[in-house]
mmCIF file of C-alpha atoms in Angstrom:
data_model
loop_
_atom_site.group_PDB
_atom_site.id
_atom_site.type_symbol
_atom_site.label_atom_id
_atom_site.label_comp_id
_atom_site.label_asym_id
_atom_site.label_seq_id
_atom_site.Cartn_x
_atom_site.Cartn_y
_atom_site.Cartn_z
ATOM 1 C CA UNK A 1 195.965 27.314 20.569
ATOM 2 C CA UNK A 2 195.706 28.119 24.648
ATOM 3 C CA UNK A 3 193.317 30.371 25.524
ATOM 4 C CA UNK A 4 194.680 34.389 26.737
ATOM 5 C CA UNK A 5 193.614 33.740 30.470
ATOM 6 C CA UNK A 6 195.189 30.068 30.771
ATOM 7 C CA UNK A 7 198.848 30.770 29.533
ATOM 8 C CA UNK A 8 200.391 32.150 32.682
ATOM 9 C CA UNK A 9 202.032 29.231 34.332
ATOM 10 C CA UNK A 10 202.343 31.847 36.990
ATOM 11 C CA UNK A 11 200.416 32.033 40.526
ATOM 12 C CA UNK A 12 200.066 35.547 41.389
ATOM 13 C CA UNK A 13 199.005 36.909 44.641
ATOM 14 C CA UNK A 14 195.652 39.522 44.244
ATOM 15 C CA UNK A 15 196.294 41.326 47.220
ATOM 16 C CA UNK A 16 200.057 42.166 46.055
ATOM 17 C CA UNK A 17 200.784 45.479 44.676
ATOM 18 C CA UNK A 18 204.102 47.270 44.345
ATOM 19 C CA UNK A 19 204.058 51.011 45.464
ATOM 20 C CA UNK A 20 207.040 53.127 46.621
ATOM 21 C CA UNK A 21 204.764 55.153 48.528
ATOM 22 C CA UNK A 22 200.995 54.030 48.485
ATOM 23 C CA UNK A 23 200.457 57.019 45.553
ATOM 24 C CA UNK A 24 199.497 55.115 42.699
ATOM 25 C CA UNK A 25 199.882 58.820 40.510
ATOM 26 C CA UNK A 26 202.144 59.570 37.696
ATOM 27 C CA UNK A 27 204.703 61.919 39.614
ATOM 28 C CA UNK A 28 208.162 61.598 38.900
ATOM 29 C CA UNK A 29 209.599 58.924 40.329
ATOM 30 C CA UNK A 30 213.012 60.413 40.726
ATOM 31 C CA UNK A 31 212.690 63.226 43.808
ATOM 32 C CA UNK A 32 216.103 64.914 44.527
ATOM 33 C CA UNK A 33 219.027 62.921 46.287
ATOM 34 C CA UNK A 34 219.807 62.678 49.750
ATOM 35 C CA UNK A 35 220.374 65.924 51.878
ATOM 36 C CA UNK A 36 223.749 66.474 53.493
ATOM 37 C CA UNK A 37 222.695 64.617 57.220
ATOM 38 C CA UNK A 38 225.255 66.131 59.608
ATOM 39 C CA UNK A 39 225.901 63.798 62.894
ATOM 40 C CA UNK A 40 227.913 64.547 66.217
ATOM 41 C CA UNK A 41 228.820 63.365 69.647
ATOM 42 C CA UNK A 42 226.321 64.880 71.796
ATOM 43 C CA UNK A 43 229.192 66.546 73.631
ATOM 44 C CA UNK A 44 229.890 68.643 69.878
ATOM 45 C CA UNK A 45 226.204 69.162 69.689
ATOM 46 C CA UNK A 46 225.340 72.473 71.519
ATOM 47 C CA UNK A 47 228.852 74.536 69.573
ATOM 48 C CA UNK A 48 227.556 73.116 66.033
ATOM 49 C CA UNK A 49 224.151 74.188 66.471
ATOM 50 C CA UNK A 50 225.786 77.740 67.446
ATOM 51 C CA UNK A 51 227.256 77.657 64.022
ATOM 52 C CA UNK A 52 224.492 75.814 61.971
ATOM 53 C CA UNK A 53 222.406 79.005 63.320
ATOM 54 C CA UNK A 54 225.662 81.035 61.800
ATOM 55 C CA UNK A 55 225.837 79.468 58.601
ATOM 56 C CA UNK A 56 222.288 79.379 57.475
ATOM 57 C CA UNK A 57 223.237 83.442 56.908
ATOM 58 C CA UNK A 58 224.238 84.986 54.481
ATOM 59 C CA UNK A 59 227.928 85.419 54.795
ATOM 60 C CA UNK A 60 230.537 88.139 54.126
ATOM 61 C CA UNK A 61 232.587 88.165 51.500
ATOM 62 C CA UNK A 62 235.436 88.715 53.844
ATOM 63 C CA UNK A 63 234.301 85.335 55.605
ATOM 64 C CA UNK A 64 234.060 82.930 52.571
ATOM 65 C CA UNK A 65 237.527 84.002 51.574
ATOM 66 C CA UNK A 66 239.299 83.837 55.018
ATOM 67 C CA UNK A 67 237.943 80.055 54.971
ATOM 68 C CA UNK A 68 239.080 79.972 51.226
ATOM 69 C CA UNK A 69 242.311 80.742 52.372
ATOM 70 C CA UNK A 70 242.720 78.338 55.365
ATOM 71 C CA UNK A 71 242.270 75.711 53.335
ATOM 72 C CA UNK A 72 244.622 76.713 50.613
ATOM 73 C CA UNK A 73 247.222 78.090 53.245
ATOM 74 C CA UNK A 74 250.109 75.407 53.696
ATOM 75 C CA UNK A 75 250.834 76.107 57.260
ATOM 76 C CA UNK A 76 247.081 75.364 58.289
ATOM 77 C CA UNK A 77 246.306 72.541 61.129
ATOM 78 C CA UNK A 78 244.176 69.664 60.614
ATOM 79 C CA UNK A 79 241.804 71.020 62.547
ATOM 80 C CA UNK A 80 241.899 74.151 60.993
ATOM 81 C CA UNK A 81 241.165 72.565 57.782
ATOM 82 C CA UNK A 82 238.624 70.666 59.774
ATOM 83 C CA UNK A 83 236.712 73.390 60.695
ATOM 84 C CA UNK A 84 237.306 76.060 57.499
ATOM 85 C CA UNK A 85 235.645 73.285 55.476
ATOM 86 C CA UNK A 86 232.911 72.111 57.548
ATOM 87 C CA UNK A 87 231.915 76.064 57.706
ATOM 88 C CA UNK A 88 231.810 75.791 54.088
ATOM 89 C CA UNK A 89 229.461 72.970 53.806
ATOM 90 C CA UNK A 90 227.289 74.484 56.414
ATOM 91 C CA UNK A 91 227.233 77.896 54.268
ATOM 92 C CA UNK A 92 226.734 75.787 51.355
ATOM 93 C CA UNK A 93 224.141 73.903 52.558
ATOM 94 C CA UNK A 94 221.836 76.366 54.255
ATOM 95 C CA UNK A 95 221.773 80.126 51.808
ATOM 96 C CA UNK A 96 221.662 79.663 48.074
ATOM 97 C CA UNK A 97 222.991 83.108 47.667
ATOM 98 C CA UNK A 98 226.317 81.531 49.949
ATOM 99 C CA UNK A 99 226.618 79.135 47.126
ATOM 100 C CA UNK A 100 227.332 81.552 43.962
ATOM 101 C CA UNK A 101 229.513 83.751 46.192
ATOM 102 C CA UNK A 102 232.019 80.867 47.861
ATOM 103 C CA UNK A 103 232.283 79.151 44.130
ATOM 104 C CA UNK A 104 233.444 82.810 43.094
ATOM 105 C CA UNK A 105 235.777 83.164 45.804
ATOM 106 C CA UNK A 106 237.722 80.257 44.306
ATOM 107 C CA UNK A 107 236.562 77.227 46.751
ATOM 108 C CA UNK A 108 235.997 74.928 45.054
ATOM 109 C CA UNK A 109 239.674 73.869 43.716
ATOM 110 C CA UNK A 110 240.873 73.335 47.154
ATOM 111 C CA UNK A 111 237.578 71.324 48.100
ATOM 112 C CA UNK A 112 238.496 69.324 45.496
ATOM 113 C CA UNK A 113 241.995 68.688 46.388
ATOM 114 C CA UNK A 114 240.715 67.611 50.015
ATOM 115 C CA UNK A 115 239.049 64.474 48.437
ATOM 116 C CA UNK A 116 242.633 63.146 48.066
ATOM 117 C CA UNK A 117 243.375 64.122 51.746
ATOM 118 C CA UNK A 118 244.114 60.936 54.006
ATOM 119 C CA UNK A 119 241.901 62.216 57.183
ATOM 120 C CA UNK A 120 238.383 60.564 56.387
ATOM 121 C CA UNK A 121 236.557 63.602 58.346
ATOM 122 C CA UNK A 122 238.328 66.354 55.656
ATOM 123 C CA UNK A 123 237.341 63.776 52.782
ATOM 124 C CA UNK A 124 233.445 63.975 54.103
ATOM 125 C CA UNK A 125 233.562 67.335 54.283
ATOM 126 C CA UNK A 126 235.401 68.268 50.787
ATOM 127 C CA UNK A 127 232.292 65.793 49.360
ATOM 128 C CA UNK A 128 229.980 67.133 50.884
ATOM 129 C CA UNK A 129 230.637 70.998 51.094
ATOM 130 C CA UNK A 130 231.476 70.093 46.708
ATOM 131 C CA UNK A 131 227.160 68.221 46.575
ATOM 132 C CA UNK A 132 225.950 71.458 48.378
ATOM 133 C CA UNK A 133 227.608 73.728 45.792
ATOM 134 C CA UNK A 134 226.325 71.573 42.711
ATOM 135 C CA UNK A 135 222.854 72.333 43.858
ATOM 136 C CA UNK A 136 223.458 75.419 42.144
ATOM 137 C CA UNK A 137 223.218 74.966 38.113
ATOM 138 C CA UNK A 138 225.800 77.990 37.781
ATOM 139 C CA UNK A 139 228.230 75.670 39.828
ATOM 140 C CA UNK A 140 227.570 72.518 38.540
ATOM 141 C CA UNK A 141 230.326 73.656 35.043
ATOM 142 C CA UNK A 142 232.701 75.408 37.457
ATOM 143 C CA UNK A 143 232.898 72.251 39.255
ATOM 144 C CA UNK A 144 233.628 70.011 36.559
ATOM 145 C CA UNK A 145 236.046 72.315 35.001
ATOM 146 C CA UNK A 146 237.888 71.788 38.962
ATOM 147 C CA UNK A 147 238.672 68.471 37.447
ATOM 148 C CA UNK A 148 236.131 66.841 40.447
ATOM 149 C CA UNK A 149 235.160 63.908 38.331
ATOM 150 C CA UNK A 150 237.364 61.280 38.812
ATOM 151 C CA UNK A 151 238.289 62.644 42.747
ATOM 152 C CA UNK A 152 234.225 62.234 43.583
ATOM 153 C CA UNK A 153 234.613 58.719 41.603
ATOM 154 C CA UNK A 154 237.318 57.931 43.781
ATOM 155 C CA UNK A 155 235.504 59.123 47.191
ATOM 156 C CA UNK A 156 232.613 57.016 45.700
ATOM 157 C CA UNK A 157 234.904 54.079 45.603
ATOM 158 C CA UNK A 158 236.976 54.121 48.553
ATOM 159 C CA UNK A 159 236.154 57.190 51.203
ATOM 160 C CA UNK A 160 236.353 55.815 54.730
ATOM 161 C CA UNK A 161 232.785 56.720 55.821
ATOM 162 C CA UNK A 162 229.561 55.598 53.881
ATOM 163 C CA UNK A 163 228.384 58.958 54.295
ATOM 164 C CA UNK A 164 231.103 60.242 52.133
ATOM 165 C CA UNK A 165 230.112 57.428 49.635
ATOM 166 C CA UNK A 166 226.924 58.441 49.031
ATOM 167 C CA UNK A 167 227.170 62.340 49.107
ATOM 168 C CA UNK A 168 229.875 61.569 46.272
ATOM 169 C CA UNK A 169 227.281 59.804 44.043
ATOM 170 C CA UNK A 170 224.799 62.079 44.969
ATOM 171 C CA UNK A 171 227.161 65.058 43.613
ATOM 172 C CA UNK A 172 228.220 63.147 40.392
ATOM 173 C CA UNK A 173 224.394 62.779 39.757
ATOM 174 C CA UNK A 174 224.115 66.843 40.237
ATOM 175 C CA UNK A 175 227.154 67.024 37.947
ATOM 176 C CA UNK A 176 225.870 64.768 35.369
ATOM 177 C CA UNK A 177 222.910 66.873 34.994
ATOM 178 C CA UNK A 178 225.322 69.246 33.192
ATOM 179 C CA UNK A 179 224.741 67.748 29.935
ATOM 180 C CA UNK A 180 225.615 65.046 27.898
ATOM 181 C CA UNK A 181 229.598 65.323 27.480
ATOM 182 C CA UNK A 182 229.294 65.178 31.618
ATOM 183 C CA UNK A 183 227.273 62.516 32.008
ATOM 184 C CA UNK A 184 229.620 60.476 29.710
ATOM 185 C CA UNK A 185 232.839 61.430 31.309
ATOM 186 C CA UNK A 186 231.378 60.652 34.911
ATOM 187 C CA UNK A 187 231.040 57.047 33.129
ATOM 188 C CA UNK A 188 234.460 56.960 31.565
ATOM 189 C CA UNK A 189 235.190 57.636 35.016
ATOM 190 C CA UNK A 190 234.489 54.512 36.129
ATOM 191 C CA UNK A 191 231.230 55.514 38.171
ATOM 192 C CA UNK A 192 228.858 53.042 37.141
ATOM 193 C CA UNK A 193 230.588 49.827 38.346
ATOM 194 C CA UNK A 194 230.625 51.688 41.596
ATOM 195 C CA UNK A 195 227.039 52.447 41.623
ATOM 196 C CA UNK A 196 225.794 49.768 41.012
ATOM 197 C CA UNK A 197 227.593 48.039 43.603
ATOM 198 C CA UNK A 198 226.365 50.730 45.566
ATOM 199 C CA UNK A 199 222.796 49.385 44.741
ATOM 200 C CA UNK A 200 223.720 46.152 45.501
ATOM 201 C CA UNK A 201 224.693 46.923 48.882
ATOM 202 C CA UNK A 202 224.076 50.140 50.169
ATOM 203 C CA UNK A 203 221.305 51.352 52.919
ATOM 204 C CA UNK A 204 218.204 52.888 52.011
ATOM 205 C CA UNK A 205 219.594 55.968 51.306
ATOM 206 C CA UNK A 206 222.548 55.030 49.091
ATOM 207 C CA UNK A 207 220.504 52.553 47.154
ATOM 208 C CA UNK A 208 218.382 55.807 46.190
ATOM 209 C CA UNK A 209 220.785 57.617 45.414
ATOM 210 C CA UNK A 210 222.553 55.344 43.386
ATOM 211 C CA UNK A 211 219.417 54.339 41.112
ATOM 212 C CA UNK A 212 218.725 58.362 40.776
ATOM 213 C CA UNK A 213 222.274 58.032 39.512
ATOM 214 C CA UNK A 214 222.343 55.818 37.104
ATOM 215 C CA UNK A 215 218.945 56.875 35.856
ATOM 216 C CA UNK A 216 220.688 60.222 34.750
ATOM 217 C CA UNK A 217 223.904 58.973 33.667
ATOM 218 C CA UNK A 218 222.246 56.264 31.091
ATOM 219 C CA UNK A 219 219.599 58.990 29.549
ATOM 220 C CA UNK A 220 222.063 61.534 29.811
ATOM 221 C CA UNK A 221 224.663 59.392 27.849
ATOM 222 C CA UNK A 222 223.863 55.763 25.615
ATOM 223 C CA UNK A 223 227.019 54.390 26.499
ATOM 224 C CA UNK A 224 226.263 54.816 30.274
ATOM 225 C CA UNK A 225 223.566 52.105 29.385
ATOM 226 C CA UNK A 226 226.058 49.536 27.838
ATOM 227 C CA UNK A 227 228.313 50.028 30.877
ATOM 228 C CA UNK A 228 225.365 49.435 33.324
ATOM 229 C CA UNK A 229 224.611 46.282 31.614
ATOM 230 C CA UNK A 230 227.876 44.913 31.397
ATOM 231 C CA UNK A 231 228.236 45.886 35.590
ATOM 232 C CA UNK A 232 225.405 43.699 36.487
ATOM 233 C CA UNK A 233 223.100 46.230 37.216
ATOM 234 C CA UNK A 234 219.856 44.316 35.324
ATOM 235 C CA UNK A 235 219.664 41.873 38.334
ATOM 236 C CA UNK A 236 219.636 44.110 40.932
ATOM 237 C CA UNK A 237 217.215 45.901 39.816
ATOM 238 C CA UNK A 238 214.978 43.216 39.424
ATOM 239 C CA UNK A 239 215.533 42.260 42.492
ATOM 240 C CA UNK A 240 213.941 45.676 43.633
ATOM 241 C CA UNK A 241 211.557 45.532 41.075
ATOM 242 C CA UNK A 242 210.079 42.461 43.327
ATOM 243 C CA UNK A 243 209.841 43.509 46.729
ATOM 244 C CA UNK A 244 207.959 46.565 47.657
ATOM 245 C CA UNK A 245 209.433 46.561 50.964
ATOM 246 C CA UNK A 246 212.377 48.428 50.062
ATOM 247 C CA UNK A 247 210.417 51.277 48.516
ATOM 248 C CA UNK A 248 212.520 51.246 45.407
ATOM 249 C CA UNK A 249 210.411 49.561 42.398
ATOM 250 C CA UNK A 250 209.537 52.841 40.463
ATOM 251 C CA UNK A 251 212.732 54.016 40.304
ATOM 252 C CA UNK A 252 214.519 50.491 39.639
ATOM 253 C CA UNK A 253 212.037 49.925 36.827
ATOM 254 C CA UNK A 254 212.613 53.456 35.031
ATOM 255 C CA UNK A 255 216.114 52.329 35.176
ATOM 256 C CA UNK A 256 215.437 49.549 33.799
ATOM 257 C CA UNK A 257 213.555 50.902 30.691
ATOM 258 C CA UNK A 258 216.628 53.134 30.311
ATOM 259 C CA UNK A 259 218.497 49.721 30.143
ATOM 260 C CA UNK A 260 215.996 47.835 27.597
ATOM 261 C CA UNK A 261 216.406 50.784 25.332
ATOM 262 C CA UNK A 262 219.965 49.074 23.943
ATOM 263 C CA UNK A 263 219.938 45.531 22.712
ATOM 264 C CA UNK A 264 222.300 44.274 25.393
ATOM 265 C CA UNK A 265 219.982 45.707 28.066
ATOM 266 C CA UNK A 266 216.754 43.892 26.730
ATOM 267 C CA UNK A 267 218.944 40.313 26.786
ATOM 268 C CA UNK A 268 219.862 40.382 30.254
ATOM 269 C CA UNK A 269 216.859 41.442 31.007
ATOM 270 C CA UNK A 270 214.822 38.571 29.687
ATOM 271 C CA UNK A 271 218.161 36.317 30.701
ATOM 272 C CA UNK A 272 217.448 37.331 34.544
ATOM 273 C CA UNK A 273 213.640 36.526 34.111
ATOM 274 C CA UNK A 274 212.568 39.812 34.119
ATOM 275 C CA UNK A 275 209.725 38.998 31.693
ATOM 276 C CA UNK A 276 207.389 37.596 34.905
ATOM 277 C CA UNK A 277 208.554 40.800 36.813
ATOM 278 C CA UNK A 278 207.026 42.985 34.495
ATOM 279 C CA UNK A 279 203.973 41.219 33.542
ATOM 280 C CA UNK A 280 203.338 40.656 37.220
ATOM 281 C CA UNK A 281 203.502 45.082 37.030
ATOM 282 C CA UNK A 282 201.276 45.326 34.487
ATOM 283 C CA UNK A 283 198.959 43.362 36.123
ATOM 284 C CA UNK A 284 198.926 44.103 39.869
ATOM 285 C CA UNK A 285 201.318 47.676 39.694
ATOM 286 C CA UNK A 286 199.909 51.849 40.357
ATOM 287 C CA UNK A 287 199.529 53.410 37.327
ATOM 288 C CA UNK A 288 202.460 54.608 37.096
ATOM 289 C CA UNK A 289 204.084 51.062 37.511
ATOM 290 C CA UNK A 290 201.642 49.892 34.970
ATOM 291 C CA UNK A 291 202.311 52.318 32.739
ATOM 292 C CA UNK A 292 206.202 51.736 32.780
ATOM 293 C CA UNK A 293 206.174 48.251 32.567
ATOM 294 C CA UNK A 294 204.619 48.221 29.462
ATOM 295 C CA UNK A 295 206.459 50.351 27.617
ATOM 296 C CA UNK A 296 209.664 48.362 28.548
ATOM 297 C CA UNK A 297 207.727 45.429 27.583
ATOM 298 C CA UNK A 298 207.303 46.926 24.363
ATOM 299 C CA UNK A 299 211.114 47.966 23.740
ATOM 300 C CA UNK A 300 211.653 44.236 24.737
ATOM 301 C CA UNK A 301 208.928 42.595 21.734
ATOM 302 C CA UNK A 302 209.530 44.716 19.127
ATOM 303 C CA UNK A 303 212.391 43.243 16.968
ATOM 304 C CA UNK A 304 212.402 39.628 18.817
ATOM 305 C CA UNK A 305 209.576 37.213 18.299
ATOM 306 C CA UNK A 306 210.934 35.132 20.612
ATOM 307 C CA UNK A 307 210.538 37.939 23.362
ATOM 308 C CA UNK A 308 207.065 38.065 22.159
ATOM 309 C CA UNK A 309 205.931 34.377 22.589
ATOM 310 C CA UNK A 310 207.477 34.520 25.924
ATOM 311 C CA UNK A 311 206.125 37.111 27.393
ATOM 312 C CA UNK A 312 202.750 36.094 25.582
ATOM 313 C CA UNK A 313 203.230 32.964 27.459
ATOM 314 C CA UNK A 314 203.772 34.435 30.686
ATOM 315 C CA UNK A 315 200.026 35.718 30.685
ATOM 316 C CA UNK A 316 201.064 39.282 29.472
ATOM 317 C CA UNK A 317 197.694 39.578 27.247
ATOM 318 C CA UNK A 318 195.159 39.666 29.898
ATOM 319 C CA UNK A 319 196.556 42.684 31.946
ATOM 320 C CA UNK A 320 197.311 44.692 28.537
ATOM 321 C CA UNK A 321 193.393 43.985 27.780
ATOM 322 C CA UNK A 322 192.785 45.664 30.942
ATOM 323 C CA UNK A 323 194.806 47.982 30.740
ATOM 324 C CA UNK A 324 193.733 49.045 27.400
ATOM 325 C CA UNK A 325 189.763 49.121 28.221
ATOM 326 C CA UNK A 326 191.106 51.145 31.608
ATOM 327 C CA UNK A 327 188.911 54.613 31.746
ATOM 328 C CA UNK A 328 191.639 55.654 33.997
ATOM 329 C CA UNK A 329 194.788 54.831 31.820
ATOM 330 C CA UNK A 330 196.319 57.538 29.423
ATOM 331 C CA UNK A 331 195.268 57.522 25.990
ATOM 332 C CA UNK A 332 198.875 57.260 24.730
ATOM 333 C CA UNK A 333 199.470 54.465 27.611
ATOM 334 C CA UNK A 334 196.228 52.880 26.268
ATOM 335 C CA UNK A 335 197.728 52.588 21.894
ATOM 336 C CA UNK A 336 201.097 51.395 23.524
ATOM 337 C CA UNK A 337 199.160 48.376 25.434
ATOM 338 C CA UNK A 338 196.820 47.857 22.052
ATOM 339 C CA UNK A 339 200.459 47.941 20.100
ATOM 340 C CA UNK A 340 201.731 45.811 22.357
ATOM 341 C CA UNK A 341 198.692 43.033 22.438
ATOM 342 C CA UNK A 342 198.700 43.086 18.277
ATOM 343 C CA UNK A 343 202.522 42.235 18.625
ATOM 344 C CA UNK A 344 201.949 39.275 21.190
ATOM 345 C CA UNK A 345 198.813 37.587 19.580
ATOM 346 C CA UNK A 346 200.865 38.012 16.291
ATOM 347 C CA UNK A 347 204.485 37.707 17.613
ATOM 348 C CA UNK A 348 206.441 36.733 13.987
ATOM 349 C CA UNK A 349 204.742 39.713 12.431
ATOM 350 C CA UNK A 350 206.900 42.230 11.807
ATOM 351 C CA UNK A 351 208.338 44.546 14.397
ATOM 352 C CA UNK A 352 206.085 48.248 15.438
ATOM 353 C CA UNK A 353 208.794 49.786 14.300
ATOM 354 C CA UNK A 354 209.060 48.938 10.571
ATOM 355 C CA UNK A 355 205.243 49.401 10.006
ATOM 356 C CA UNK A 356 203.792 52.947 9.786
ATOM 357 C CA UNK A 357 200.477 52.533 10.974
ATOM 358 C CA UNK A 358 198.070 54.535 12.793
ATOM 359 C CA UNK A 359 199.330 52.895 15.925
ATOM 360 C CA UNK A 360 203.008 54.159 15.354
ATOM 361 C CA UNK A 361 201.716 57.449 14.206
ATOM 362 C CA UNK A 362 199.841 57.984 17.664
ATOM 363 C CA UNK A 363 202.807 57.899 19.578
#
């Protein structure tokens, strides 16, 4: 039988170590998504200042619903519409107190109907103005019940600028924090195909934003997780996963533990060799990293002894010692590593799950 320290055909680099940000704590790994980043022509910069100075106000009721009504009124210009709902982003974005009172004054139907609108600068600005007000949890229902679902899955899809792109996954994430009945219709939608692309091939930010996403969307809702899986999204991650450069491998790996909580999720994992990935965390990740590696890892072994006797073989038992003897780790973190090396050094014993031992009892 090989020896626990000689079965990692691996060569692994000791000065490596994944980090998003150098922290190597337990924080959350998900922070909020992407602000609304305004940009304009230097020439437009000094009379939008003027009325970012305005906005971040509190406003009259008499104002929200004069700007209500240009965008509702017919016989408006363009760049009337331009401007009422820019002003409403901006009030939005900057007073919490402007966000209660311009959802009351009825805004948010026609921001809704300006994600259909063919000018890409109205589309930006219905998006956006429609993320600012789902900051607010009193919105986030009101906003839903606007029938903006499928319009923001739409934006997501097809809007003309990538900042509209983003601020419309950004808002279905707000929206999907709802509850559970949103977070499945934003993926009977049709959202995750798109956000996942988005992960593919987004910048920094949208990339993000499209993992803090999906995160929601598959704990919020199990067939999210199914729909992730079948879009690809197991390889991209992994990718992340892999190169700390891009500063997402926390948040790509607690997607992927969402992912390896379904059967489906913990086959394309292994399929897409993300067995060495997470052994590689466990051995050279923060804490944190360590910590969530493991447990997906664990959802992977459990009811598969063929799972097991790979990931054995890829030199999992080592780091897990470590791990377990850690005076730093967490004593739950600690009995899942200890579960985790009786499973690998016995992999056709029966599955954690169907034994009610100490060890299960201690989680």
């Amino acid at each position: 039988m090989e020896s626990e320290a000689s079965i990692s055909p691996r060569r692994r680099s000791s000065s490596s170590c994944y980090s998003d940000s150098g922290d190597s704590s337990c924080s959350e790994p998900f922070s909020e998504c992407g602000s609304d980043d305004l940009s304009f022509t230097p020439a437009a910069a000094a009379g939008i200042h003027r009325l970012l100075l305005s906005c971040a106000a509190e406003a009259s009721d008499g104002t929200i619903s004069s700007l209500v009504a240009e965008l509702e009124s017919a016989s408006s210009s363009l760049d009337s519409l331009r401007r009422a709902a820019m002003e409403l982003r901006l009030l939005a974005k900057h007073n919490p107190d402007n966000r209660i009172r311009i959802a009351a004054a009825g805004a948010v139907r026609p921001l809704v109907a300006l994600l259909s609108h063919a000018d890409p600068l109205l589309q930006e600005h219905g998006v956006t103005a429609l993320l600012n007000l789902s900051i607010c949890d009193e919105n986030k229902a009101i906003i839903v019940e606007a029938g903006a679902i499928r319009p923001l899955v739409h934006a997501l899809k097809s809007a003309a600028s990538p900042a509209a792109r983003e601020n419309a996954a950004c808002a279905l994430l707000r929206l999907s924090q709802l509850d559970g009945s949103a977070a499945a219709s934003i993926g009977r939608a049709g959202a995750i195909p798109l956000l996942v692309s988005l992960l593919e091939t987004g910048g920094a930010r949208g990339k993000k934003d499209a993992a803090t996403a999906l995160y929601t969307l598959c704990s919020g809702a199990r067939e999210n997780r199914l729909r992730a899986v079948e879009a690809g999204a197991v390889r991209p991650l992994l990718d992340l996963m892999s190169d700390p450069e891009t500063g997402m491998v926390d948040k790509a790996a607690y997607v992927l533990h969402s992912l390896v909580g379904i059967a489906e999720g913990r086959s394309a994992a292994v399929e897409e060799g993300g067995i060495p990935v997470l052994v590689e965390m466990v051995e050279v990740g923060t804490s944190r990293q360590k910590e969530i590696a493991t447990l997906s890892l664990l959802q992977i072994c459990e009811d598969n002894a063929v799972y097991r006797t790979m990931v054995a073989r890829e030199g999992a038992i080592p780091p897990l010692v470590a791990l377990s003897q850690s005076p730093s780790a967490r004593p739950k973190l600690k009995t899942k590593a200890e579960a985790l090396i009786e499973m690998l050094r016995q992999p056709r014993s029966t599955s954690l799950r169907a034994r009610p031992t100490a060890v299960v009892a201690a989680e």
